[in-house]
Coordinates of C-alpha atoms and ligand atoms in Angstrom, one line a residue:
X1 CA 0.0 0.0 0.0
X2 CA 1.2 3.5 -0.6
X3 CA 1.4 6.2 1.9
X4 CA -1.5 8.6 1.1
X5 CA -4.4 6.2 0.8
X6 CA -5.3 2.6 0.8
X7 CA -5.4 2.1 -2.9
X8 CA -2.9 -0.5 -4.1
X9 CA -1.0 0.7 -7.1
X10 CA -0.6 -2.1 -9.6
X11 CA 1.9 -2.4 -12.4
X12 CA 0.5 -4.7 -15.1
X13 CA 3.3 -6.2 -17.0
X14 CA 1.7 -7.8 -20.0
X15 CA -1.5 -5.8 -19.7
X16 CA -2.7 -6.7 -23.2
X17 CA -2.6 -10.5 -22.6
X18 CA -5.2 -12.9 -21.4
X19 CA -4.1 -12.4 -17.7
X20 CA -3.5 -8.7 -18.2
X21 CA -7.0 -8.0 -19.6
X22 CA -8.7 -10.0 -16.8
X23 CA -6.6 -8.2 -14.2
X24 CA -7.8 -4.9 -15.6
X25 CA -11.4 -6.1 -15.3
X26 CA -10.7 -6.8 -11.6
X27 CA -9.2 -3.4 -11.2
X28 CA -12.2 -1.8 -12.9
X29 CA -14.6 -3.6 -10.6
X30 CA -12.7 -2.4 -7.5
X31 CA -11.6 1.2 -8.0
X32 CA -11.6 1.7 -4.3
X33 CA -8.9 -1.0 -3.9
X34 CA -6.7 -0.8 -6.9
X35 CA -5.3 1.5 -9.5
X36 CA -3.4 0.7 -12.7
X37 CA -0.2 2.7 -12.5
X38 CA 1.8 0.9 -15.2
X39 CA 0.7 -0.9 -18.3
X40 CA 3.0 -2.8 -20.7
X41 CA 2.6 -4.6 -24.0
X42 CA 4.9 -6.1 -26.5
X43 CA 3.2 -5.5 -29.9
X44 CA -0.5 -4.7 -29.4
X45 CA -0.2 -0.9 -29.4
X46 CA -3.9 -0.4 -30.2
X47 CA -5.1 -2.3 -27.1
X48 CA -2.4 -0.7 -25.0
X49 CA -3.6 2.8 -26.0
X50 CA -7.2 1.9 -25.4
X51 CA -6.3 0.6 -21.9
X52 CA -4.3 3.7 -21.2
X53 CA -7.1 6.0 -22.1
X54 CA -9.5 4.1 -19.9
X55 CA -7.2 3.6 -16.8
X56 CA -5.0 6.7 -17.1
X57 CA -1.8 5.1 -15.7
X58 CA 1.3 7.0 -14.8
X59 CA 3.4 5.0 -17.4
X60 CA 3.0 2.8 -20.4
X61 CA 5.7 0.7 -22.0
X62 CA 5.5 -0.7 -25.5
X63 CA 8.1 -3.5 -26.0
X64 CA 8.3 -3.2 -29.8
X65 CA 10.4 -0.1 -30.4
X66 CA 8.9 0.4 -33.9
X67 CA 5.6 1.2 -32.3
X68 CA 6.8 3.9 -29.9
X69 CA 6.0 6.8 -32.2
X70 CA 2.4 5.6 -32.7
X71 CA 1.8 5.1 -29.0
X72 CA 3.4 8.4 -28.1
X73 CA 1.3 10.3 -30.6
X74 CA -2.0 8.6 -29.6
X75 CA -1.4 9.6 -25.9
X76 CA 0.0 13.0 -26.6
X77 CA -3.0 14.8 -25.2
X78 CA -2.6 13.0 -21.8
X79 CA 0.2 13.2 -19.2
X80 CA 0.9 9.5 -19.4
X81 CA 4.7 8.8 -19.8
X82 CA 5.5 6.5 -22.7
X83 CA 8.6 4.3 -22.9
X84 CA 9.7 1.5 -25.2
X85 CA 12.0 -1.5 -25.4
X86 CA 13.2 -4.3 -23.1
X87 CA 15.5 -2.0 -21.1
X88 CA 12.6 0.3 -20.3
X89 CA 10.6 -2.7 -19.1
X90 CA 13.3 -3.4 -16.5
X91 CA 13.8 0.3 -15.6
X92 CA 10.1 0.8 -15.0
X93 CA 9.9 -2.4 -13.0
X94 CA 12.5 -0.8 -10.7
X95 CA 10.6 2.5 -10.2
X96 CA 8.8 3.5 -7.0
X97 CA 5.5 4.5 -8.6
X98 CA 3.7 1.3 -7.8
X99 CA 3.2 -1.2 -5.0
X100 CA 2.6 -4.6 -6.7
X101 CA 3.6 -6.1 -10.0
X102 CA 1.2 -8.3 -11.8
X103 CA 3.7 -10.4 -13.7
X104 CA 1.6 -11.3 -16.7
X105 CA 4.3 -11.3 -19.5
X106 CA 4.5 -14.7 -21.2
X107 CA 7.7 -16.7 -21.2
X108 CA 11.4 -16.0 -20.5
X109 CA 10.8 -12.3 -21.3
X110 CA 9.1 -11.9 -17.9
X111 CA 12.1 -12.9 -15.9
X112 CA 14.2 -9.7 -15.9
X113 CA 11.4 -7.2 -15.1
X114 CA 10.2 -9.5 -12.4
X115 CA 13.6 -9.9 -10.9
X116 CA 14.0 -6.1 -10.9
X117 CA 10.7 -5.7 -9.1
X118 CA 11.7 -8.2 -6.4
X119 CA 15.1 -6.5 -6.1
X120 CA 13.4 -3.2 -5.5
X121 CA 11.0 -4.6 -2.9
X122 CA 7.7 -4.8 -4.8
X123 CA 5.1 -7.4 -4.0
X124 CA 4.5 -9.8 -6.9
X125 CA 1.3 -11.3 -8.1
X126 CA 3.0 -14.0 -10.3
X127 CA 1.3 -15.4 -13.4
X128 CA 4.6 -15.7 -15.3
X129 CA 5.5 -19.2 -14.3
X130 CA 8.5 -19.3 -16.6
X131 CA 10.3 -16.9 -14.2
X132 CA 10.4 -19.6 -11.6
X133 CA 11.1 -22.4 -14.0
X134 CA 14.2 -20.6 -15.4
X135 CA 15.7 -19.2 -12.2
X136 CA 13.5 -20.2 -9.3
X137 CA 16.3 -20.5 -6.7
X138 CA 17.6 -17.0 -7.4
X139 CA 14.2 -15.4 -7.5
X140 CA 13.0 -17.0 -4.3
X141 CA 16.3 -16.3 -2.4
X142 CA 16.0 -12.6 -3.5
X143 CA 12.4 -12.5 -2.4
X144 CA 13.3 -13.8 1.1
X145 CA 16.2 -11.3 1.3
X146 CA 14.0 -8.4 0.3
X147 CA 11.0 -9.7 2.3
X148 CA 8.9 -9.6 -0.8
X149 CA 5.7 -11.6 -1.0
X150 CA 5.3 -13.7 -4.2
X151 CA 1.7 -14.6 -4.5
X152 CA 0.8 -17.0 -7.2
X153 CA -1.8 -16.3 -9.8
X154 CA -1.6 -19.6 -11.6
X155 CA -4.8 -21.3 -10.5
X156 CA -3.2 -24.4 -9.1
X157 CA -0.7 -22.5 -7.1
X158 CA -3.3 -20.1 -5.9
X159 CA -5.3 -23.1 -4.7
X160 CA -2.3 -24.5 -2.8
X161 CA -1.5 -21.0 -1.4
X162 CA -5.1 -20.7 -0.2
X163 CA -5.0 -24.2 1.3
X164 CA -1.9 -23.2 3.2
X165 CA -3.3 -20.1 4.9
X166 CA -3.2 -20.7 8.6
X167 CA -0.9 -23.7 8.2
X168 CA 2.5 -22.1 8.5
X169 CA 3.7 -24.5 11.2
X170 CA 2.3 -27.6 9.7
X171 CA 4.3 -29.8 7.4
X172 CA 3.1 -30.6 3.9
X173 CA 3.2 -34.3 3.0
X174 CA 2.5 -33.6 -0.6
X175 CA 0.7 -31.3 -3.0
X176 CA -1.7 -32.6 -5.7
X177 CA -1.6 -30.5 -8.8
X178 CA -4.8 -31.0 -10.8
X179 CA -4.6 -31.0 -14.6
X180 CA -7.6 -30.7 -17.0
X181 CA -5.7 -33.0 -19.4
X182 CA -6.1 -30.4 -22.2
X183 CA -7.9 -30.8 -25.5
X184 CA -6.3 -34.1 -26.3
X185 CA -7.0 -36.0 -23.1
X186 CA -7.3 -39.7 -23.9
X187 CA -5.7 -39.3 -27.4
X188 CA -2.7 -41.4 -28.5
X189 CA 0.4 -40.6 -30.6
X190 CA -1.2 -41.8 -33.9
X191 CA -3.8 -39.0 -33.4
X192 CA -1.4 -36.4 -32.1
X193 CA 0.9 -36.7 -35.0
X194 CA -1.6 -35.0 -37.2
X195 CA -2.8 -32.3 -34.8
X196 CA -2.8 -28.8 -36.1
X197 CA -2.4 -25.4 -34.5
X198 CA -6.1 -24.5 -34.5
X199 CA -7.1 -27.7 -32.9
X200 CA -4.4 -27.5 -30.2
X201 CA -5.4 -23.9 -29.3
X202 CA -8.9 -25.0 -28.3
X203 CA -8.8 -25.6 -24.6
X204 CA -12.0 -27.2 -23.1
X205 CA -12.1 -25.3 -19.8
X206 CA -9.9 -22.2 -20.0
X207 CA -9.4 -19.4 -22.5
X208 CA -5.7 -18.4 -22.5
X209 CA -2.9 -17.0 -24.5
X210 CA -1.5 -19.0 -27.4
X211 CA 1.7 -20.3 -25.7
X212 CA 0.1 -21.6 -22.5
X213 CA -2.7 -23.1 -24.6
X214 CA -0.2 -25.2 -26.5
X215 CA 1.6 -26.0 -23.3
X216 CA -1.7 -27.3 -21.9
X217 CA -2.3 -29.4 -25.0
X218 CA 1.2 -31.1 -24.6
X219 CA 1.0 -31.2 -20.8
X220 CA 4.2 -29.2 -20.6
X221 CA 2.2 -26.6 -18.7
X222 CA 1.7 -29.1 -15.9
X223 CA 5.5 -29.9 -15.9
X224 CA 6.3 -26.2 -15.7
X225 CA 3.8 -25.9 -12.9
X226 CA 5.5 -28.8 -10.9
X227 CA 8.7 -26.8 -11.1
X228 CA 6.9 -23.6 -10.2
X229 CA 5.4 -25.4 -7.2
X230 CA 8.7 -26.7 -6.0
X231 CA 10.1 -23.1 -5.7
X232 CA 6.9 -21.4 -4.4
X233 CA 6.3 -23.9 -1.6
X234 CA 9.8 -25.2 -1.0
X235 CA 9.0 -28.9 -2.0
X236 CA 11.0 -31.9 -2.9
X237 CA 10.1 -33.4 -6.4
X238 CA 8.5 -36.5 -4.8
X239 CA 6.1 -34.2 -2.8
X240 CA 4.5 -33.0 -6.1
X241 CA 1.8 -35.3 -7.6
X242 CA -0.2 -34.6 -10.8
X243 CA -3.7 -35.8 -11.0
X244 CA -5.8 -35.4 -14.2
X245 CA -9.2 -33.9 -13.2
X246 CA -11.1 -33.0 -16.5
X247 CA -13.8 -30.8 -14.9
X248 CA -11.3 -28.3 -13.5
X249 CA -13.3 -27.6 -10.4
X250 CA -10.7 -28.6 -7.8
X251 CA -7.8 -26.3 -8.6
X252 CA -5.3 -28.2 -6.5
X253 CA -4.9 -29.8 -3.1
X254 CA -2.6 -30.1 -0.1
X255 CA -2.1 -33.2 2.0
X256 CA -0.7 -32.6 5.4
X257 CA 1.2 -34.9 7.7
X258 CA -1.9 -36.2 9.4
X259 CA -3.3 -37.3 6.0
X260 CA -5.9 -34.6 5.9
X261 CA -6.4 -33.1 2.4
X262 CA -7.5 -29.6 1.7
X263 CA -8.8 -28.6 -1.7
X264 CA -9.7 -25.2 -3.2
X265 CA -12.6 -25.3 -5.6
X266 CA -14.6 -23.1 -7.9
X267 CA -15.5 -22.7 -11.5
X268 CA -12.5 -22.2 -13.8
X269 CA -12.1 -18.5 -14.0
X270 CA -8.7 -16.8 -13.8
X271 CA -10.2 -13.6 -12.4
X272 CA -10.6 -15.3 -9.1
X273 CA -6.9 -16.2 -8.5
X274 CA -5.9 -12.8 -10.0
X275 CA -8.2 -11.0 -7.6
X276 CA -7.1 -13.1 -4.7
X277 CA -3.4 -12.4 -5.4
X278 CA -4.0 -8.7 -5.7
X279 CA -6.2 -8.4 -2.6
X280 CA -4.4 -10.9 -0.4
X281 CA -4.9 -11.4 2.6
X282 CA -8.5 -10.1 1.9
X283 CA -11.2 -11.7 -0.1
X284 CA -13.3 -9.3 -2.2
X285 CA -16.9 -9.7 -3.1
X286 CA -17.6 -10.2 -6.8
X287 CA -20.3 -11.5 -9.1
X288 CA -18.3 -14.2 -10.8
X289 CA -20.4 -17.3 -11.6
X290 CA -20.6 -19.8 -8.7
X291 CA -20.0 -23.5 -8.8
X292 CA -23.2 -25.4 -8.1
X293 CA -22.9 -29.0 -6.9
X294 CA -26.4 -29.7 -8.2
X295 CA -25.4 -28.9 -11.7
X296 CA -22.0 -30.7 -12.1
X297 CA -22.4 -33.7 -10.0
X298 CA -19.4 -35.8 -10.7
X299 CA -15.7 -34.9 -10.3
X300 CA -13.4 -37.5 -11.8
X301 CA -9.7 -38.2 -11.5
X302 CA -7.2 -40.2 -13.6
X303 CA -3.5 -40.7 -14.0
X304 CA -1.6 -38.5 -16.6
X305 CA -0.6 -40.5 -19.7
X306 CA 3.2 -39.9 -19.5
X307 CA 4.0 -42.3 -22.4
X308 CA 1.8 -40.2 -24.8
X309 CA 2.5 -36.8 -23.3
X310 CA 6.2 -37.1 -23.1
X311 CA 6.8 -33.3 -22.5
X312 CA 5.5 -33.9 -19.0
X313 CA 8.1 -36.7 -18.4
X314 CA 10.8 -34.4 -19.7
X315 CA 9.7 -31.7 -17.3
X316 CA 9.7 -34.2 -14.5
X317 CA 13.3 -35.2 -15.4
X318 CA 14.3 -31.5 -15.3
X319 CA 12.5 -31.1 -11.9
X320 CA 14.4 -34.1 -10.6
X321 CA 17.8 -33.1 -11.8
X322 CA 17.5 -29.4 -11.2
X323 CA 20.4 -27.1 -11.9
X324 CA 20.0 -25.4 -15.3
X325 CA 18.0 -28.2 -16.8
X326 CA 14.6 -26.6 -16.2
X327 CA 16.0 -23.4 -17.9
X328 CA 17.1 -25.4 -20.9
X329 CA 13.8 -27.3 -21.0
X330 CA 11.9 -24.0 -20.9
X331 CA 14.0 -22.3 -23.7
X332 CA 13.7 -25.3 -26.0
X333 CA 10.0 -25.5 -25.3
X334 CA 9.5 -21.8 -26.2
X335 CA 11.3 -22.2 -29.5
X336 CA 9.3 -25.5 -30.2
X337 CA 5.9 -24.0 -29.3
X338 CA 6.5 -20.9 -31.5
X339 CA 7.6 -23.1 -34.4
X340 CA 4.5 -25.2 -34.0
X341 CA 2.3 -22.1 -33.9
X342 CA 3.9 -21.1 -37.2
X343 CA 3.2 -24.5 -38.7
X344 CA 6.9 -25.2 -39.0
X345 CA 6.9 -28.4 -37.0
X346 CA 4.3 -31.0 -36.0
X347 CA 2.8 -31.5 -32.5
X348 CA 5.0 -34.5 -31.6
X349 CA 8.1 -32.8 -33.0
X350 CA 8.0 -30.4 -30.1
X351 CA 9.0 -33.2 -27.7
X352 CA 12.0 -34.2 -29.9
X353 CA 13.3 -30.7 -30.0
X354 CA 13.1 -30.3 -26.3
X355 CA 14.6 -33.8 -25.6
X356 CA 17.6 -33.2 -28.0
X357 CA 18.3 -29.8 -26.6
X358 CA 18.2 -31.1 -23.0
X359 CA 20.8 -33.7 -23.9
X360 CA 23.0 -31.2 -25.7
X361 CA 23.4 -28.1 -23.6
X362 CA 26.0 -28.5 -20.8
X363 CA 24.5 -29.3 -17.4
X364 CA 25.4 -26.9 -14.5
X365 CA 24.3 -28.0 -11.0
X366 CA 24.3 -24.6 -9.3
X367 CA 24.2 -21.9 -12.0
X368 CA 24.6 -18.2 -11.4
X369 CA 22.1 -15.8 -12.9
X370 CA 24.5 -15.1 -15.7
X371 CA 24.8 -18.8 -16.4
X372 CA 21.0 -19.1 -16.5
X373 CA 21.0 -16.4 -19.2
X374 CA 23.7 -18.2 -21.1
X375 CA 22.0 -21.6 -20.8
X376 CA 18.8 -20.0 -22.1
X377 CA 20.6 -18.5 -25.1
X378 CA 22.5 -21.8 -25.9
X379 CA 19.3 -23.8 -25.7
X380 CA 17.4 -21.4 -28.0
X381 CA 20.2 -21.5 -30.6
X382 CA 20.4 -25.3 -30.5
X383 CA 16.6 -25.8 -30.6
X384 CA 16.3 -23.3 -33.5
X385 CA 19.1 -25.1 -35.3
X386 CA 17.2 -28.5 -35.1
X387 CA 14.1 -26.8 -36.5
X388 CA 16.2 -24.9 -39.1
X389 CA 14.6 -21.6 -38.1
Ligands
LIG401 P1 -0.7 -13.8 -23.6 O1 0.1 -14.3 -24.7 O2 -2.2 -13.7 -23.7 O3 -0.2 -12.4 -23.1 C1 1.2 -12.1 -23.0 C2 1.5 -10.7 -22.6 O4 2.9 -10.5 -22.5 C3 1.0 -9.7 -23.6 O5 0.6 -8.5 -22.9 C4 2.2 -9.4 -24.5 O6 2.2 -8.1 -25.0 C5 3.3 -9.5 -23.5 N1 4.6 -10.0 -24.1 C6 4.7 -11.1 -24.9 N2 6.0 -11.2 -25.3 C7 6.7 -10.2 -24.7 C8 8.0 -9.8 -24.7 N3 8.9 -10.5 -25.4 N4 8.4 -8.8 -24.0 C9 7.5 -8.1 -23.3 N5 6.2 -8.4 -23.2 C10 5.8 -9.5 -23.9 O7 -0.3 -14.7 -22.3 P2 -1.2 -15.1 -21.1 O8 -2.1 -16.3 -21.4 O9 -1.9 -13.9 -20.5 O10 -0.1 -15.6 -20.1 C11 0.8 -14.8 -19.4 C12 1.5 -15.6 -18.4 O11 0.6 -16.0 -17.4 C13 2.2 -16.8 -18.9 O12 3.4 -17.0 -18.3 C14 1.3 -18.0 -18.6 O13 1.9 -19.2 -18.4 C15 0.7 -17.5 -17.3 N6 -0.7 -18.0 -17.0 C16 -1.7 -17.7 -17.8 C17 -3.0 -18.2 -17.6 C18 -4.1 -17.8 -18.5 O14 -5.2 -18.2 -18.2 N7 -3.9 -17.1 -19.5 C19 -3.2 -19.0 -16.5 C20 -2.1 -19.3 -15.6 C21 -0.8 -18.8 -15.9
LIG402 MG1 -2.3 -23.3 -14.2

């Protein structure tokens, strides 16, 4: 909270994305609680300008430098400051004009601004799971040092976080991450080999950005989330279990030492975890649709098919070995997903690209931040080479 009133000033990094847009809806519904002080986008200048006109932030940043002139001109009649480029993203993340960062950039690009925010003592509402996958040890150590809360937005981690409220002294036996199974639940490789972009982008329960939609279809998303859970909740790999739950009503569970299991439930709607992270420790009234036990009467559970969805096994291997392997996995996955989205490779080829890259880039058991950056770069170059991008 800032000094002069109780309004929490939010910096929305990635305001034009699926998470960013929903976070702005939450802010618009609670003007007495939140203000949007910073908005950032990579390429969507039109939406960024529209959002800026509506929310009147202090600062906007457009990542794509070619679009700077357009944004500057469109906002010339306002007193909103306009910046551009990756450096500006980091600089603005370090400024004192806001209280909490909503980290909603997708992929590795979110790491540096988020680190800067932690370094300068801002609370983090974390959607960008890749930040923890790439350099979770460094981010979490810095958060402890700076006494910065990192509150998860990812629905599974928000569920676990909510289950842990009031349990600080109680040991976790394990967490159970639920997975919808994605659009290809129950399918086998002979089906997946022919899957196209449009099909893979259709998620049964959630509407999300393109990258996470593909990650959900390959189950890589659940692998990234296992790694995210390890860092957020200080868990050992064997304490993290994945359970497929196609209805996406139970968002995840925690089992304690006495065997008791707590679950957090609700209809799948990202606005709830976004709002929870922004308002924590409070819960705010809202009019989101409610789950009704009389309407969806059966909740089912099954094991993930690791033989078909091999990305999840690769992520489990990275989780187990640690070091820079999750960073390598993440970089190769980003290259593979974007190549698939451009119809350059097939659905199952993504797994091959990641597997080969993981075996090629040198393993480092305890990397420095600089070494994480280097591993990311090497992995990208190697993965792009395989695909011949
Ligand atoms: P999205 O693709 O819809 O939006 C991404 C945002 O990041 C956009 O504002 C875009 O302008 C910005 N961006 C993209 N590339 C950038 C770059 N190189 N530099 C700076 N900004 C860049 O993505 P999303 O679905 O909103 O997901 C955002 C993050 O939240 C991801 O890490 C995702 O895993 C996580 N997440 C999303 C959901 C969801 O429901 N969408 C759920 C859980 C977690
Ligand atoms: Mg999730």
